[in-house]
Amino acid sequence: MTYSRIIGTGSYLPEKVLTNADLERMVDTSDSWIVERTGIRERRIAGEGEYCSHLAIAAARNAMAAANVGPTDIDCLIIGTCTPDQVFPSTACLVQYALGLKPGGVAFDVSAACSGFVYALDVADRFIRTGGARRAMVIGAETMSRVINWTDRGTCILFGDGAGAVILEAGDEPGIYSTHLHADGQYENLLTVPWGVSQGVEAMTPEGGKIVMRGNEVFKVAVRTLGRMVEETLVANGMTHADVDWLVPHQANIRIIQATARKLGLPMERVILTVAEHGNTSSASIPLALDAGIRDGRIKRGQNLLLEAFGGGFTWGSALLRY
Ligand code: ACO
């Protein structure tokens, strides 16, 4: 059997910090409301001219250094993003060229909103297990600030920008035990950026290209769905919560994360949290949290990690792996 295992991680956050105090000056909100309802204290915002690919390139360089591999060692690049630089080429093609990855290798983007990284990880794992690639780079990169309506207090407090990267290598032992992906398109209206190129620029209203969300309803479906999925993931591997060393969740809202940890029977000390400093960076949030936990020494080789995400679509997905 061939498995894929993580040989290095990296991340990048833009320099500009937007605090809750800054938001208090922009919309009718307060630091205490944001912290109590979401756990978020600050988030990063991409600078002028700083695009999704730039964030991804910085995170990728970081991951290659950690994995001790060069650009020509990587034959597959998959980027989860819903905020690409351009319609085409894909962000993955831009990043492949900028980094000097193996020419002629595989490079493409995956669109699954906040679940983008887990979706991309699943695909990369399949490439490796079936012999289509030997080393794959998986990146979650987002410039969510560009799809925010900065006058909508229900959404502008939640999101931030950033990128995280993981390098996978083929090996004889797991690695990734299993991945689980799901989607249900009936919830389109609860969470959407209701404009895309197919509608034409003339259909673009000032609000059209910005996030619209019924947060309370998203919250309820997310909690219910994530609870079911973490159970599905453990059962598929004949494991219990006692076998999980770290939960590395999508960082949308501390209360959603707490509900999932409770469902798993995991104390919060075994959850990697970055939501306070990063906010919701969509598909970048899991690889950012993973890299934070690895670099500060909490996540150690041989430990079992459960990754889980939920996002627009709705989409949701998980991965159980040995680091
Ligand atoms: N500051 C102050 N008050 C606010 C703010 C704000 N920023 N936003 C909303 N309110 C008000 C509302 O107007 C409402 O006032 P009312 O009672 O007078 O009508 C009150 O606060 C309660 O609003 P709710 O929407 O019910 O608040 P809730 O506790 O659900 O928190 C939140 C809102 C934080 C958006 C929450 O629903 C949430 O996190 N949902 C999940 C959304 C999410 O994470 N989406 C991202 C993608 S999906 C994912 O990643 C999981």
Coordinates of C-alpha atoms and ligand atoms in Angstrom, one line a residue:
M1 CA 0.0 0.0 0.0
T2 CA 1.1 3.6 -0.7
Y3 CA 0.1 6.3 1.7
S4 CA 0.7 10.1 1.8
R5 CA 2.3 11.7 4.8
I6 CA 3.0 15.3 5.7
I7 CA 6.8 16.1 5.4
G8 CA 6.5 19.9 5.9
T9 CA 4.1 22.8 6.6
G10 CA 4.3 26.6 6.1
S11 CA 2.1 29.6 6.4
Y12 CA 2.0 33.3 5.6
L13 CA -0.1 36.2 7.0
P14 CA -0.3 39.7 5.5
E15 CA 1.3 42.4 7.6
K16 CA -1.8 44.6 8.2
V17 CA -3.7 43.8 11.4
L18 CA -7.4 44.7 11.7
T19 CA -8.4 44.7 15.4
N20 CA -11.9 44.6 16.9
A21 CA -11.2 48.2 18.0
D22 CA -10.6 49.2 14.4
L23 CA -14.0 47.6 13.5
E24 CA -15.7 49.5 16.3
R25 CA -14.8 52.6 14.3
M26 CA -16.2 51.2 11.0
V27 CA -19.6 49.6 12.0
D28 CA -22.0 49.5 15.0
T29 CA -20.2 46.7 16.9
S30 CA -18.1 46.2 20.0
D31 CA -15.0 44.2 21.0
S32 CA -17.0 42.4 23.7
W33 CA -19.7 41.4 21.3
I34 CA -17.2 40.0 18.7
V35 CA -15.2 38.2 21.3
E36 CA -18.2 36.7 23.1
R37 CA -20.0 35.6 19.9
T38 CA -17.0 34.5 17.8
G39 CA -13.8 34.4 19.8
I40 CA -12.1 36.7 17.2
R41 CA -9.9 39.5 18.4
E42 CA -8.0 40.5 15.2
R43 CA -7.5 39.4 11.6
R44 CA -5.0 40.1 8.8
I45 CA -5.8 42.0 5.7
A46 CA -3.9 41.7 2.4
G47 CA -2.1 44.9 1.3
E48 CA -2.9 46.8 -1.9
G49 CA -1.6 44.7 -4.9
E50 CA -1.2 41.7 -2.6
Y51 CA -3.2 38.8 -4.1
C52 CA -4.1 35.2 -3.3
S53 CA -1.1 33.9 -5.3
H54 CA 1.4 36.1 -3.4
L55 CA 0.1 34.7 0.0
A56 CA 0.3 31.2 -1.4
I57 CA 3.8 31.6 -2.7
A58 CA 5.1 32.9 0.7
A59 CA 3.4 30.0 2.5
A60 CA 4.8 27.5 0.0
R61 CA 8.4 28.7 0.3
N62 CA 8.0 28.3 4.1
A63 CA 6.7 24.7 3.7
M64 CA 9.5 23.7 1.2
A65 CA 12.1 24.9 3.7
A66 CA 10.4 23.0 6.5
A67 CA 10.3 19.8 4.3
N68 CA 13.8 20.3 3.0
V69 CA 12.7 19.9 -0.6
G70 CA 13.3 22.0 -3.7
P71 CA 10.7 23.2 -6.2
T72 CA 11.6 20.5 -8.8
D73 CA 10.9 17.8 -6.2
I74 CA 7.2 18.7 -6.3
D75 CA 5.1 17.2 -9.1
C76 CA 1.6 18.2 -8.1
L77 CA 0.2 21.5 -6.7
I78 CA -3.5 21.9 -5.6
I79 CA -4.8 25.1 -4.2
G80 CA -8.0 25.4 -2.3
T81 CA -9.3 29.0 -2.8
C82 CA -12.5 30.9 -3.4
T83 CA -10.7 34.2 -3.9
P84 CA -8.3 33.5 -6.9
D85 CA -6.2 36.2 -8.5
Q86 CA -7.8 35.7 -11.9
V87 CA -10.5 33.7 -13.7
F88 CA -7.6 31.9 -15.4
P89 CA -4.9 30.9 -15.2
S90 CA -5.7 29.2 -12.0
T91 CA -3.9 30.4 -8.9
A92 CA -2.1 27.1 -8.9
C93 CA -0.6 27.8 -12.3
L94 CA 0.6 31.2 -11.3
V95 CA 2.2 29.7 -8.1
Q96 CA 3.7 26.8 -10.0
Y97 CA 5.5 29.1 -12.4
A98 CA 6.5 31.7 -9.7
L99 CA 8.0 28.9 -7.5
G100 CA 9.7 27.1 -10.4
L101 CA 7.9 23.8 -9.6
K102 CA 8.5 20.9 -11.9
P103 CA 7.3 22.1 -15.4
G104 CA 4.6 19.9 -16.8
G105 CA 3.5 18.8 -13.4
V106 CA -0.1 18.9 -12.3
A107 CA -1.5 22.3 -11.0
F108 CA -5.1 23.3 -10.4
D109 CA -7.4 25.1 -8.0
V110 CA -10.3 23.5 -6.0
S111 CA -13.3 25.6 -5.1
A112 CA -15.2 24.5 -2.0
A113 CA -15.3 27.7 0.0
C114 CA -14.1 27.1 3.6
S115 CA -13.7 23.4 3.0
G116 CA -11.3 24.1 0.1
F117 CA -8.1 22.9 1.9
V118 CA -9.7 19.5 3.0
Y119 CA -11.1 19.0 -0.5
A120 CA -7.6 19.7 -2.0
L121 CA -5.9 17.5 0.6
D122 CA -8.3 14.6 -0.3
V123 CA -7.5 15.0 -4.0
A124 CA -3.7 15.2 -3.5
D125 CA -3.9 12.1 -1.2
R126 CA -5.6 10.2 -4.0
F127 CA -2.9 11.3 -6.6
I128 CA -0.2 10.0 -4.3
R129 CA -2.0 6.7 -3.3
T130 CA -2.7 5.9 -7.0
G131 CA 0.9 6.7 -8.2
G132 CA -0.1 10.0 -10.0
A133 CA 2.4 12.0 -7.9
R134 CA 5.2 11.3 -5.5
R135 CA 5.3 14.7 -3.8
A136 CA 2.3 17.0 -3.7
M137 CA 1.9 20.5 -2.3
V138 CA -1.5 21.5 -1.0
I139 CA -2.3 25.1 -0.2
G140 CA -5.2 26.9 1.3
A141 CA -5.0 30.6 0.3
E142 CA -7.6 33.4 0.6
T143 CA -8.1 37.1 0.3
M144 CA -11.5 37.1 2.0
S145 CA -11.2 40.9 2.6
R146 CA -11.9 41.4 -1.1
V147 CA -15.3 39.8 -0.9
I148 CA -16.4 41.5 2.4
N149 CA -19.1 44.2 2.5
W150 CA -17.4 46.5 5.0
T151 CA -20.7 48.0 6.0
D152 CA -22.3 44.7 7.0
R153 CA -21.5 44.1 10.7
G154 CA -22.9 40.5 10.5
T155 CA -20.0 39.4 8.2
C156 CA -17.2 42.0 8.2
I157 CA -16.1 41.1 11.7
L158 CA -15.6 37.4 10.8
F159 CA -13.1 37.1 8.0
G160 CA -9.4 37.6 7.4
D161 CA -6.7 36.8 4.8
G162 CA -3.8 34.3 4.9
A163 CA -2.3 31.1 3.4
G164 CA -1.1 27.8 4.7
A165 CA 0.7 25.0 2.8
V166 CA 1.4 21.4 3.4
I167 CA 3.8 19.1 1.4
L168 CA 2.8 15.4 1.1
E169 CA 5.1 12.6 0.2
A170 CA 4.5 9.0 -0.8
G171 CA 5.4 6.4 1.8
D172 CA 4.7 2.8 3.0
E173 CA 2.9 3.8 6.2
P174 CA 0.1 6.4 7.0
G175 CA 0.2 9.4 6.9
I176 CA -3.4 10.1 6.0
Y177 CA -5.7 7.3 7.2
S178 CA -8.8 8.6 5.5
T179 CA -10.6 11.7 4.2
H180 CA -14.3 12.3 4.0
L181 CA -15.9 14.9 1.7
H182 CA -19.5 16.0 1.4
A183 CA -21.7 18.8 -0.2
D184 CA -25.3 19.8 -0.2
G185 CA -26.2 22.6 -2.6
Q186 CA -29.7 23.3 -1.2
Y187 CA -28.2 25.8 1.3
E188 CA -27.0 28.2 -1.4
N189 CA -28.9 31.2 0.0
L190 CA -27.6 30.9 3.6
L191 CA -24.0 31.7 2.6
T192 CA -23.1 33.1 -0.8
V193 CA -21.1 35.6 -2.9
P194 CA -24.0 35.9 -5.4
W195 CA -22.0 37.0 -8.4
G196 CA -19.7 35.2 -10.8
V197 CA -18.2 35.9 -14.3
S198 CA -20.9 33.9 -16.0
Q199 CA -23.4 36.5 -15.0
G200 CA -21.4 39.2 -16.9
V201 CA -20.0 42.4 -15.5
E202 CA -23.2 44.2 -16.3
A203 CA -25.0 42.1 -13.7
M204 CA -22.5 43.1 -11.0
T205 CA -24.2 45.4 -8.4
P206 CA -22.1 47.1 -5.6
E207 CA -23.1 44.4 -3.2
G208 CA -23.1 41.5 -5.8
G209 CA -19.5 40.5 -5.3
K210 CA -19.7 40.5 -1.5
I211 CA -20.5 37.8 1.0
V212 CA -24.2 37.5 2.1
M213 CA -24.9 35.3 5.0
R214 CA -27.7 34.2 7.3
G215 CA -25.2 33.6 10.2
N216 CA -27.5 32.2 12.8
E217 CA -28.8 29.5 10.4
V218 CA -25.3 28.7 9.1
F219 CA -24.2 28.3 12.7
K220 CA -26.9 25.7 13.5
V221 CA -26.3 23.6 10.3
A222 CA -22.5 23.8 10.9
V223 CA -22.6 22.5 14.5
R224 CA -25.0 19.7 13.6
T225 CA -23.1 18.6 10.5
L226 CA -19.6 18.8 12.0
G227 CA -20.7 16.7 15.0
R228 CA -21.9 14.0 12.6
M229 CA -18.8 14.1 10.5
V230 CA -16.2 13.7 13.2
E231 CA -18.1 10.7 14.4
E232 CA -18.2 9.3 10.8
T233 CA -14.4 9.8 10.5
L234 CA -13.6 8.0 13.8
V235 CA -15.9 5.1 13.0
A236 CA -14.4 4.7 9.5
N237 CA -11.0 4.1 11.2
G238 CA -12.2 2.0 14.2
M239 CA -11.0 4.8 16.5
T240 CA -12.5 6.7 19.4
H241 CA -11.8 10.2 20.7
A242 CA -9.1 8.8 22.9
D243 CA -7.0 8.1 19.8
V244 CA -7.1 11.7 18.7
D245 CA -4.2 13.8 20.0
W246 CA -5.2 17.1 18.3
L247 CA -8.3 18.5 16.7
V248 CA -7.3 21.0 14.0
P249 CA -10.6 22.6 13.0
H250 CA -11.6 25.2 10.5
Q251 CA -11.4 28.4 12.5
A252 CA -14.8 30.1 11.9
N253 CA -16.2 30.7 15.4
I254 CA -14.9 29.5 18.8
R255 CA -18.5 28.4 19.7
I256 CA -18.7 26.1 16.6
I257 CA -15.2 24.7 17.6
Q258 CA -16.3 24.2 21.2
A259 CA -19.4 22.3 20.1
T260 CA -17.4 20.0 17.9
A261 CA -14.8 19.3 20.7
R262 CA -17.7 18.5 23.1
K263 CA -19.2 16.1 20.6
L264 CA -15.8 14.4 20.3
G265 CA -15.3 14.4 24.1
L266 CA -12.0 16.3 23.6
P267 CA -10.9 19.0 26.1
M268 CA -10.2 22.4 24.6
E269 CA -6.5 21.9 25.5
R270 CA -6.4 19.3 22.7
V271 CA -7.7 21.8 20.1
I272 CA -5.4 24.0 18.0
L273 CA -6.9 27.5 18.0
T274 CA -6.0 30.4 15.9
V275 CA -9.4 32.0 15.5
A276 CA -8.6 34.8 18.0
E277 CA -5.6 36.0 15.9
H278 CA -6.6 35.1 12.3
G279 CA -10.5 35.2 12.2
N280 CA -12.0 33.0 9.5
T281 CA -9.5 32.7 6.7
S282 CA -11.7 30.2 4.8
S283 CA -9.6 27.5 3.2
A284 CA -6.4 28.9 4.7
S285 CA -7.6 28.4 8.3
I286 CA -6.7 24.7 8.7
P287 CA -3.2 24.8 7.2
L288 CA -2.5 28.0 9.2
A289 CA -3.6 26.3 12.4
L290 CA -1.7 23.1 11.6
D291 CA 1.5 25.1 10.9
A292 CA 1.1 27.1 14.1
G293 CA 0.7 23.9 16.2
I294 CA 3.7 22.2 14.5
R295 CA 6.0 25.2 14.8
D296 CA 5.3 25.9 18.5
G297 CA 6.0 22.2 19.3
R298 CA 2.5 21.1 20.4
I299 CA 1.9 18.8 17.5
K300 CA 4.6 16.1 17.5
R301 CA 5.6 13.3 15.0
G302 CA 3.5 10.2 15.5
Q303 CA 0.4 12.0 16.9
N304 CA -3.0 11.6 15.4
L305 CA -4.7 14.7 14.0
L306 CA -8.3 15.2 13.1
L307 CA -8.9 18.0 10.6
E308 CA -12.5 19.2 9.9
A309 CA -14.1 22.0 7.9
F310 CA -17.5 23.4 6.9
G311 CA -18.3 26.2 4.4
G312 CA -20.3 27.7 1.7
G313 CA -22.1 25.3 -0.7
F314 CA -22.6 23.9 1.8
T315 CA -19.5 21.8 1.7
W316 CA -17.8 19.9 4.6
G317 CA -14.9 17.5 4.9
S318 CA -12.5 15.9 7.3
A319 CA -9.1 14.1 7.4
L320 CA -7.7 11.8 10.0
L321 CA -3.9 11.4 9.8
R322 CA -0.8 10.5 11.7
Y323 CA 1.7 13.4 11.6
Ligands
ACO1 N1 -22.0 43.5 16.5 C1 -23.0 43.7 17.4 N2 -24.2 43.2 17.1 C2 -24.3 42.4 16.1 C3 -23.3 42.1 15.2 C4 -22.1 42.7 15.4 N3 -21.0 42.6 14.7 N4 -23.7 41.3 14.2 C5 -25.0 41.0 14.5 N5 -25.4 41.6 15.6 C6 -26.7 41.6 16.3 C7 -27.8 41.2 15.4 O1 -28.3 42.3 14.6 C8 -28.8 40.7 16.4 O2 -29.5 41.8 16.9 P1 -31.1 41.8 17.3 O3 -31.2 40.7 18.4 O4 -31.3 43.1 17.8 O5 -31.8 41.4 16.0 C9 -28.0 40.1 17.5 O6 -26.7 40.6 17.3 C10 -27.9 38.6 17.4 O7 -27.6 38.2 16.0 P2 -27.4 36.7 15.6 O8 -27.1 36.7 14.1 O9 -28.5 35.9 16.1 O10 -26.1 36.4 16.4 P3 -25.3 35.0 16.6 O11 -25.2 34.7 18.0 O12 -25.9 34.0 15.7 O13 -23.8 35.4 16.1 C11 -22.6 35.1 14.1 C12 -23.7 35.9 14.7 C13 -21.3 35.4 14.9 C14 -22.4 35.5 12.7 C15 -22.8 33.6 14.2 O14 -24.1 33.3 13.8 C16 -21.9 32.7 13.4 O15 -20.7 32.7 13.6 N6 -22.4 32.0 12.4 C17 -21.6 31.1 11.6 C18 -21.2 31.9 10.4 C19 -19.9 31.5 9.8 O16 -19.0 31.1 10.5 N7 -19.8 31.6 8.5 C20 -18.6 31.5 7.9 C21 -18.6 30.4 6.8 S1 -19.3 28.9 7.3 C22 -18.2 28.4 8.4 O17 -17.0 28.8 8.2 C23 -18.6 27.6 9.5

